[in-house]
Tab-separated table of C-alpha atoms in Angstrom:
chain	number	residue	atom	x	y	z
A	239	UNK	CA	52.825	27.870	-29.297
A	240	UNK	CA	56.597	27.791	-27.246
A	241	UNK	CA	59.144	28.439	-31.161
A	242	UNK	CA	61.371	26.828	-30.847
A	243	UNK	CA	65.153	27.990	-30.647
A	244	UNK	CA	67.819	29.360	-33.894
A	245	UNK	CA	69.723	27.218	-34.961
A	246	UNK	CA	73.431	27.642	-36.338
A	247	UNK	CA	74.376	25.528	-39.476
A	248	UNK	CA	77.912	24.630	-41.090
A	249	UNK	CA	77.343	25.512	-44.342
A	250	UNK	CA	81.484	22.814	-45.661
A	251	UNK	CA	81.897	23.473	-48.878
A	252	UNK	CA	81.550	26.782	-50.969
A	253	UNK	CA	81.199	26.029	-54.245
A	254	UNK	CA	78.222	26.733	-57.065
A	255	UNK	CA	75.633	25.300	-54.627
A	256	UNK	CA	77.653	25.791	-50.898
A	257	UNK	CA	77.254	29.520	-51.792
A	258	UNK	CA	72.993	28.756	-52.847
A	259	UNK	CA	72.001	27.215	-49.901
A	260	UNK	CA	75.056	29.059	-47.356
A	261	UNK	CA	72.572	31.836	-49.548
A	262	UNK	CA	69.421	30.345	-48.196
A	263	UNK	CA	70.029	30.242	-45.058
A	264	UNK	CA	70.455	33.620	-44.138
A	265	UNK	CA	66.923	34.202	-45.111
A	266	UNK	CA	65.412	30.983	-42.982
A	267	UNK	CA	64.089	33.076	-39.008
A	268	UNK	CA	65.004	29.946	-37.490
A	269	UNK	CA	69.009	30.363	-38.906
A	270	UNK	CA	70.171	31.883	-36.260
A	271	UNK	CA	74.577	31.451	-36.455
A	272	UNK	CA	75.767	30.370	-40.290
A	273	UNK	CA	79.846	29.105	-40.219
A	274	UNK	CA	81.790	28.364	-43.582
A	275	UNK	CA	84.352	26.055	-44.208
A	276	UNK	CA	86.511	25.454	-47.619
A	277	UNK	CA	89.874	25.002	-48.493
A	278	UNK	CA	90.254	27.625	-51.058
A	279	UNK	CA	89.639	30.880	-48.571
A	280	UNK	CA	89.454	33.031	-50.845
A	281	UNK	CA	85.760	31.431	-52.357
A	282	UNK	CA	84.508	31.071	-48.684
A	283	UNK	CA	85.532	34.428	-47.485
A	284	UNK	CA	83.705	35.383	-51.090
A	285	UNK	CA	80.729	33.893	-48.903
A	286	UNK	CA	80.835	35.793	-45.834
A	287	UNK	CA	81.662	38.548	-47.026
A	288	UNK	CA	78.384	37.923	-49.440
A	289	UNK	CA	76.209	36.986	-46.639
A	290	UNK	CA	76.927	37.953	-43.553
A	291	UNK	CA	78.284	35.046	-41.913
A	292	UNK	CA	79.068	34.347	-38.841
A	293	UNK	CA	82.134	32.544	-38.905
A	294	UNK	CA	84.695	31.468	-41.651
A	295	UNK	CA	87.387	28.791	-42.183
A	296	UNK	CA	89.180	27.006	-44.433
A	297	UNK	CA	89.051	23.899	-41.381
A	298	UNK	CA	85.739	21.340	-41.962
A	299	UNK	CA	86.669	20.140	-38.214
A	300	UNK	CA	86.734	23.430	-36.182
A	301	UNK	CA	83.739	24.897	-38.222
A	302	UNK	CA	81.656	21.727	-37.452
A	303	UNK	CA	82.954	21.073	-33.527
A	304	UNK	CA	81.146	24.773	-32.406
A	305	UNK	CA	79.355	24.585	-29.912
A	306	UNK	CA	77.023	26.652	-32.174
A	307	UNK	CA	76.811	24.091	-34.371
A	308	UNK	CA	72.780	22.007	-34.138
A	309	UNK	CA	73.296	21.104	-38.021
A	310	UNK	CA	75.705	20.856	-40.511
A	311	UNK	CA	75.247	21.085	-44.787
A	312	UNK	CA	78.124	19.044	-46.513
A	313	UNK	CA	78.703	19.772	-50.015
A	314	UNK	CA	82.320	20.697	-50.843
A	315	UNK	CA	83.302	18.554	-54.825
A	316	UNK	CA	81.738	15.102	-55.584
A	317	UNK	CA	85.103	13.241	-53.907
A	318	UNK	CA	84.717	14.863	-50.957
A	319	UNK	CA	81.939	14.157	-48.677
A	320	UNK	CA	83.154	10.836	-46.532
A	321	UNK	CA	85.511	13.098	-44.394
A	322	UNK	CA	82.737	15.995	-43.272
A	323	UNK	CA	79.831	13.441	-43.662
A	324	UNK	CA	82.114	10.877	-40.499
A	325	UNK	CA	82.907	14.220	-38.613
A	326	UNK	CA	79.431	16.597	-38.563
A	327	UNK	CA	77.830	12.620	-37.786
A	328	UNK	CA	79.878	12.539	-34.882
A	329	UNK	CA	78.104	15.424	-33.535
A	330	UNK	CA	75.404	13.648	-33.942
A	331	UNK	CA	73.625	16.712	-35.535
A	332	UNK	CA	70.866	16.879	-38.499
A	333	UNK	CA	73.154	16.709	-42.170
A	334	UNK	CA	72.719	17.299	-45.440
A	335	UNK	CA	74.891	15.703	-48.192
A	336	UNK	CA	75.568	16.382	-51.321
A	337	UNK	CA	74.480	13.438	-53.651
A	338	UNK	CA	77.168	11.041	-53.858
A	339	UNK	CA	78.154	10.018	-49.993
A	340	UNK	CA	81.247	8.780	-51.391
A	341	UNK	CA	82.407	8.052	-55.184
A	342	UNK	CA	83.804	4.149	-53.528
A	343	UNK	CA	80.484	1.824	-53.191
A	344	UNK	CA	82.769	0.238	-49.557
A	345	UNK	CA	83.510	3.916	-48.401
A	346	UNK	CA	79.810	5.091	-48.953
A	347	UNK	CA	78.238	1.451	-46.983
A	348	UNK	CA	80.996	3.243	-44.275
A	349	UNK	CA	79.333	6.664	-43.849
A	350	UNK	CA	75.441	5.047	-44.094
A	351	UNK	CA	76.489	2.031	-41.224
A	352	UNK	CA	78.059	5.454	-39.509
A	353	UNK	CA	74.543	7.708	-40.212
A	354	UNK	CA	72.490	4.850	-38.947
A	355	UNK	CA	74.466	3.307	-35.831
A	356	UNK	CA	74.103	7.374	-34.371
A	357	UNK	CA	70.693	7.521	-35.262
A	358	UNK	CA	71.368	10.982	-37.032
A	359	UNK	CA	68.583	12.723	-39.564
A	360	UNK	CA	70.818	12.476	-42.635
A	361	UNK	CA	69.357	13.494	-46.131
A	362	UNK	CA	70.764	13.466	-49.466
A	363	UNK	CA	70.592	16.279	-52.469
A	364	UNK	CA	67.823	14.841	-54.713
A	365	UNK	CA	66.968	18.500	-55.896
A	366	UNK	CA	64.318	17.457	-58.764
A	367	UNK	CA	62.140	15.190	-56.081
A	368	UNK	CA	61.117	18.706	-55.022
A	369	UNK	CA	59.629	19.410	-58.472
A	370	UNK	CA	56.009	19.919	-58.899
A	371	UNK	CA	55.675	17.532	-62.487
A	372	UNK	CA	57.646	14.429	-60.876
A	373	UNK	CA	56.008	15.271	-57.138
A	374	UNK	CA	52.682	14.745	-58.895
A	375	UNK	CA	54.382	11.481	-60.989
A	376	UNK	CA	54.870	10.110	-56.827
A	377	UNK	CA	51.738	10.924	-55.883
A	378	UNK	CA	49.848	9.115	-58.787
A	379	UNK	CA	51.234	6.124	-58.433
A	380	UNK	CA	51.127	5.682	-54.685
A	381	UNK	CA	46.628	6.303	-55.096
A	382	UNK	CA	47.348	3.297	-57.919
A	383	UNK	CA	46.614	4.576	-60.676
A	384	UNK	CA	48.937	2.219	-63.164
A	385	UNK	CA	48.636	0.009	-61.504
A	386	UNK	CA	51.701	-1.948	-61.439
A	387	UNK	CA	54.921	-0.441	-62.726
A	388	UNK	CA	56.150	-3.388	-65.951
A	389	UNK	CA	57.706	-1.187	-67.321
A	390	UNK	CA	59.925	2.025	-66.749
A	391	UNK	CA	63.179	3.965	-69.269
A	392	UNK	CA	64.796	7.282	-68.586
A	393	UNK	CA	66.782	9.244	-71.114
A	394	UNK	CA	69.355	11.547	-70.046
A	395	UNK	CA	71.421	14.348	-72.330
A	396	UNK	CA	73.751	16.496	-71.190
A	397	UNK	CA	76.152	18.953	-72.327
A	398	UNK	CA	80.231	18.067	-72.027
A	399	UNK	CA	80.755	21.499	-70.115
A	400	UNK	CA	79.130	19.451	-66.371
A	401	UNK	CA	81.870	16.544	-67.360
A	402	UNK	CA	84.351	18.939	-68.141
A	403	UNK	CA	84.161	20.728	-64.884
A	404	UNK	CA	82.831	18.478	-62.585
A	405	UNK	CA	86.960	16.548	-63.775
A	406	UNK	CA	89.043	19.357	-63.729
A	407	UNK	CA	90.024	19.012	-59.971
A	408	UNK	CA	91.141	16.327	-59.472
A	409	UNK	CA	93.073	12.843	-61.310
A	410	UNK	CA	91.607	10.040	-59.891
A	411	UNK	CA	88.726	10.293	-61.752
A	412	UNK	CA	88.076	6.100	-62.486
A	413	UNK	CA	84.841	6.092	-60.465
A	414	UNK	CA	83.812	9.693	-61.803
A	415	UNK	CA	81.716	8.507	-64.315
A	416	UNK	CA	78.122	9.862	-66.196
A	417	UNK	CA	76.220	7.157	-63.837
A	418	UNK	CA	77.660	7.692	-60.590
A	419	UNK	CA	78.364	11.977	-61.434
A	420	UNK	CA	74.797	13.340	-63.423
A	421	UNK	CA	73.187	9.418	-63.673
A	422	UNK	CA	72.223	9.381	-59.580
A	423	UNK	CA	69.165	11.736	-60.535
A	424	UNK	CA	67.854	10.260	-62.500
A	425	UNK	CA	68.798	7.312	-61.121
A	426	UNK	CA	67.462	8.994	-57.470
A	427	UNK	CA	63.629	9.935	-59.326
A	428	UNK	CA	63.610	6.227	-60.686
A	429	UNK	CA	63.696	4.144	-58.595
A	430	UNK	CA	61.645	6.989	-55.757
A	431	UNK	CA	58.521	6.375	-58.342
A	432	UNK	CA	59.107	3.008	-57.793
A	433	UNK	CA	59.078	2.852	-53.918
A	434	UNK	CA	57.406	-0.320	-53.001
A	435	UNK	CA	56.069	-1.267	-56.976
A	436	UNK	CA	59.630	-2.791	-57.577
A	437	UNK	CA	62.518	-3.957	-57.004
A	438	UNK	CA	66.346	-4.287	-59.426
A	439	UNK	CA	67.615	-8.746	-59.042
A	440	UNK	CA	69.996	-7.504	-62.273
A	441	UNK	CA	71.388	-4.934	-65.078
A	442	UNK	CA	73.300	-4.978	-67.534
A	443	UNK	CA	75.511	-2.426	-69.225
A	444	UNK	CA	77.669	-0.589	-72.038
A	445	UNK	CA	79.681	2.592	-72.182
A	446	UNK	CA	81.412	4.788	-74.916
A	447	UNK	CA	83.923	6.688	-74.908
A	448	UNK	CA	84.653	8.059	-78.044
A	449	UNK	CA	84.330	11.260	-76.895
A	450	UNK	CA	85.632	12.484	-72.657
A	451	UNK	CA	88.151	9.471	-72.522
A	452	UNK	CA	90.909	11.743	-73.098
A	453	UNK	CA	89.711	13.501	-69.929
A	454	UNK	CA	89.104	9.813	-68.172
A	455	UNK	CA	86.021	9.684	-68.089
A	456	UNK	CA	82.662	7.989	-70.027
A	457	UNK	CA	81.208	9.479	-72.877
A	458	UNK	CA	77.513	7.715	-72.758
A	459	UNK	CA	76.708	4.993	-70.456
A	460	UNK	CA	72.998	1.982	-70.957
A	461	UNK	CA	71.554	-0.340	-69.263
A	462	UNK	CA	69.224	-2.188	-68.917
A	463	UNK	CA	67.616	-3.769	-65.095
A	464	UNK	CA	65.694	-7.229	-64.792
A	465	UNK	CA	62.997	-6.324	-61.361
A	466	UNK	CA	62.306	-8.906	-58.540
A	467	UNK	CA	58.042	-8.495	-59.600
A	468	UNK	CA	59.244	-9.608	-63.379
A	469	UNK	CA	59.377	-6.045	-65.291
A	470	UNK	CA	62.027	-4.522	-66.883
A	471	UNK	CA	63.477	-1.256	-66.447
A	472	UNK	CA	65.799	0.454	-68.711
A	473	UNK	CA	68.477	3.156	-67.938
A	474	UNK	CA	70.638	5.604	-71.042
A	475	UNK	CA	72.531	9.127	-70.281
A	476	UNK	CA	74.605	10.904	-72.706
A	477	UNK	CA	77.507	14.166	-70.242
A	478	UNK	CA	78.947	14.562	-74.478
A	479	UNK	CA	76.349	16.797	-75.529
A	480	UNK	CA	78.680	19.171	-77.838
A	481	UNK	CA	78.854	21.778	-75.280
A	482	UNK	CA	77.346	23.537	-77.423
A	483	UNK	CA	74.310	22.173	-76.842
A	484	UNK	CA	70.959	23.587	-75.752
A	485	UNK	CA	70.267	22.692	-72.723
A	486	UNK	CA	71.898	23.883	-69.599
A	487	UNK	CA	72.151	21.306	-67.907
A	488	UNK	CA	70.298	18.354	-67.358
A	489	UNK	CA	67.344	17.111	-70.232
A	490	UNK	CA	65.451	14.421	-69.295
A	491	UNK	CA	62.578	11.442	-71.068
A	492	UNK	CA	60.698	9.360	-68.332
A	493	UNK	CA	58.244	6.951	-69.311
A	494	UNK	CA	56.660	4.285	-67.174
A	495	UNK	CA	54.047	1.949	-68.180
A	496	UNK	CA	52.158	-0.086	-65.251
A	497	UNK	CA	49.127	-2.901	-66.050
A	498	UNK	CA	46.756	-0.348	-65.345
A	499	UNK	CA	47.752	2.361	-67.351
A	500	UNK	CA	50.600	4.446	-68.551
A	501	UNK	CA	53.030	8.084	-67.350
A	502	UNK	CA	54.962	10.202	-69.614
A	503	UNK	CA	57.453	13.035	-68.198
A	504	UNK	CA	58.929	15.033	-71.211
A	505	UNK	CA	61.536	17.350	-69.376
A	506	UNK	CA	64.727	17.989	-71.547
A	507	UNK	CA	62.774	22.277	-71.043
A	508	UNK	CA	61.694	22.992	-74.840
A	509	UNK	CA	59.300	24.762	-74.411
A	510	UNK	CA	61.693	28.486	-73.244
A	511	UNK	CA	63.465	28.685	-75.646
A	512	UNK	CA	66.417	32.158	-76.219
A	513	UNK	CA	68.259	32.548	-79.501
A	514	UNK	CA	70.243	35.682	-79.006
A	515	UNK	CA	73.719	37.671	-80.217
A	516	UNK	CA	74.649	36.975	-76.914
A	517	UNK	CA	76.311	34.385	-75.347
A	518	UNK	CA	74.139	32.208	-72.548
A	519	UNK	CA	77.721	30.221	-70.525
A	520	UNK	CA	77.483	27.617	-68.388
A	521	UNK	CA	74.986	26.341	-66.840
A	522	UNK	CA	77.318	25.069	-63.343
A	523	UNK	CA	79.685	27.668	-63.011
A	524	UNK	CA	82.306	26.533	-60.515
A	525	UNK	CA	85.302	28.122	-59.238
A	526	UNK	CA	88.314	28.816	-61.806
A	527	UNK	CA	86.501	27.326	-64.462
A	528	UNK	CA	86.110	28.549	-68.276
A	529	UNK	CA	84.767	26.638	-70.811
A	530	UNK	CA	85.481	28.525	-74.159
A	531	UNK	CA	82.413	27.770	-75.341
A	532	UNK	CA	79.468	30.347	-75.951
A	533	UNK	CA	76.313	28.991	-76.555
A	534	UNK	CA	73.717	31.353	-78.279
A	535	UNK	CA	70.420	29.273	-77.456
A	536	UNK	CA	69.433	27.838	-74.671
A	537	UNK	CA	66.840	25.534	-73.481
A	538	UNK	CA	65.358	27.835	-70.088
A	539	UNK	CA	65.159	26.416	-66.781
A	540	UNK	CA	66.962	23.811	-67.458
A	541	UNK	CA	69.023	24.684	-64.965
A	542	UNK	CA	68.811	21.743	-62.303
A	543	UNK	CA	68.076	24.107	-59.442
A	544	UNK	CA	65.940	26.504	-60.470
A	545	UNK	CA	66.842	30.119	-61.651
A	546	UNK	CA	68.092	33.680	-60.745
A	547	UNK	CA	65.331	36.658	-60.447
A	548	UNK	CA	66.061	40.056	-58.696
A	549	UNK	CA	69.394	37.983	-57.215
A	550	UNK	CA	67.501	35.739	-55.815
A	551	UNK	CA	66.856	31.496	-57.162
A	552	UNK	CA	63.833	30.272	-57.920
A	553	UNK	CA	63.571	26.551	-57.862
A	554	UNK	CA	63.531	23.515	-56.970
A	555	UNK	CA	66.946	23.997	-55.040
A	556	UNK	CA	65.632	26.554	-53.288
A	557	UNK	CA	61.953	24.698	-52.099
A	558	UNK	CA	64.781	21.643	-51.529
A	559	UNK	CA	66.990	23.713	-49.399
A	560	UNK	CA	64.455	25.797	-46.526
A	561	UNK	CA	62.036	22.503	-46.592
A	562	UNK	CA	65.630	20.371	-45.118
A	563	UNK	CA	65.332	24.116	-42.620
A	564	UNK	CA	62.291	23.392	-41.880
A	565	UNK	CA	62.187	19.197	-41.426
A	566	UNK	CA	65.356	19.559	-38.998
A	567	UNK	CA	63.399	23.549	-37.015
A	568	UNK	CA	59.861	22.634	-37.483
A	569	UNK	CA	60.047	18.663	-37.378
A	570	UNK	CA	58.580	19.239	-40.644
A	571	UNK	CA	57.884	15.689	-43.060
A	572	UNK	CA	59.637	15.932	-46.770
A	573	UNK	CA	60.614	13.968	-49.347
A	574	UNK	CA	64.132	14.255	-49.346
A	575	UNK	CA	65.797	10.926	-50.360
A	576	UNK	CA	67.462	9.204	-47.158
A	577	UNK	CA	71.526	7.750	-46.853
A	578	UNK	CA	69.489	4.412	-47.608
A	579	UNK	CA	68.782	6.045	-50.590
A	580	UNK	CA	71.740	7.505	-51.091
A	581	UNK	CA	73.689	4.099	-50.918
A	582	UNK	CA	71.369	2.271	-52.498
A	583	UNK	CA	71.369	4.847	-55.911
A	584	UNK	CA	74.896	5.120	-55.496
A	585	UNK	CA	75.500	0.733	-55.529
A	586	UNK	CA	73.460	1.234	-58.629
A	587	UNK	CA	75.326	3.244	-61.063
A	588	UNK	CA	78.223	1.304	-60.258
A	589	UNK	CA	76.770	-2.216	-61.271
A	590	UNK	CA	76.046	-0.063	-64.080
A	591	UNK	CA	79.959	1.010	-64.760
A	592	UNK	CA	80.073	-2.501	-63.543
A	593	UNK	CA	78.541	-4.800	-66.204
A	594	UNK	CA	79.767	-2.946	-68.760
A	595	UNK	CA	83.814	-3.370	-67.580
A	596	UNK	CA	82.519	-7.060	-68.076
A	597	UNK	CA	80.114	-6.903	-70.479
A	598	UNK	CA	78.083	-9.253	-68.712
A	599	UNK	CA	74.503	-9.455	-66.339
A	600	UNK	CA	75.148	-8.423	-62.525
A	601	UNK	CA	73.106	-10.092	-60.074
A	602	UNK	CA	71.519	-7.595	-57.501
A	603	UNK	CA	72.182	-6.844	-54.959
A	604	UNK	CA	75.775	-7.858	-55.073
A	605	UNK	CA	78.128	-5.864	-52.084
A	606	UNK	CA	80.321	-3.288	-52.226
A	607	UNK	CA	83.949	-5.285	-52.365
A	608	UNK	CA	82.541	-7.417	-54.563
A	609	UNK	CA	82.592	-4.174	-56.633
A	610	UNK	CA	84.758	-2.444	-55.882
A	611	UNK	CA	87.223	-5.078	-56.235
A	612	UNK	CA	85.565	-5.684	-59.760
A	613	UNK	CA	85.604	-2.118	-61.125
A	614	UNK	CA	89.587	-2.077	-59.833
A	615	UNK	CA	90.659	-4.857	-61.542
């Protein structure tokens, strides 16, 4: 058997997630060259030194244009995915894009159409698909063990450190809402589990902003979707819990009821709890972010990417990243979210925001232009 040539990888964005994926790339035998880009030269050059990367520039276009590049990871800030993604599409190489494709539904559709036209293999970063508990649930639903889904519900709790870390780098926070930034993970998980079962045809939602309103975002959004098979699905998220809330990031509860059975998922991470005189700090620790708070109780394993042992990350982000390397290097079939999944998730989360704004039910699907016009008006 002939071994494929090693690949060259471009990592655009050297923050928390870009650093994790770049470090893992150096461990994968099929990756032979790693180039980095970040507008923060100190951050980018430090990562280059730490992992022994082959190249660094503060210009992502220069990086993506390098002849060594066979694949691209886009790990910039939430609102800065579009331009590097389109540059990678122009190169025609496989792409891993951190969610979302964009924070504007029109731009998201533009990115999706470019990916379709170029026929590139593009996936979106929904790390929780690679956790054992969700994979086994997916398999059981696909095997028909609960029959046809009639009711599903998701509740997500996050402390304030997530939105505070997210909004600090931009003043344009109109679309950095609980649903678009964090609820999208719950949305993806739900829609992935329900694939082939039912699709949303309308949504009614409401939001509150008593805590995070001063930072230009919402506290919580709750909504109910009508499904095309007559079933219902509720999606609720609050990311305004106190900074000292023990969850490093996520706490989920998911319930799915079908005609032949039911599945209940308790994913709040309260099974392993640490109480210590030493402060636990934030889950995500972006460069320059000081949450000004110390948590002395921690729900261990509640940091979505995984946990560090021996200076190595162990957990779903390692599985997700290494499986993507095998996808592009060996042609392995993987459960990664597609660009179509990513665009769908954005449209549904933003439809919830529009419904909450108008205080009325929104029919689905909705055109991206109509959606954005409603959110901006």
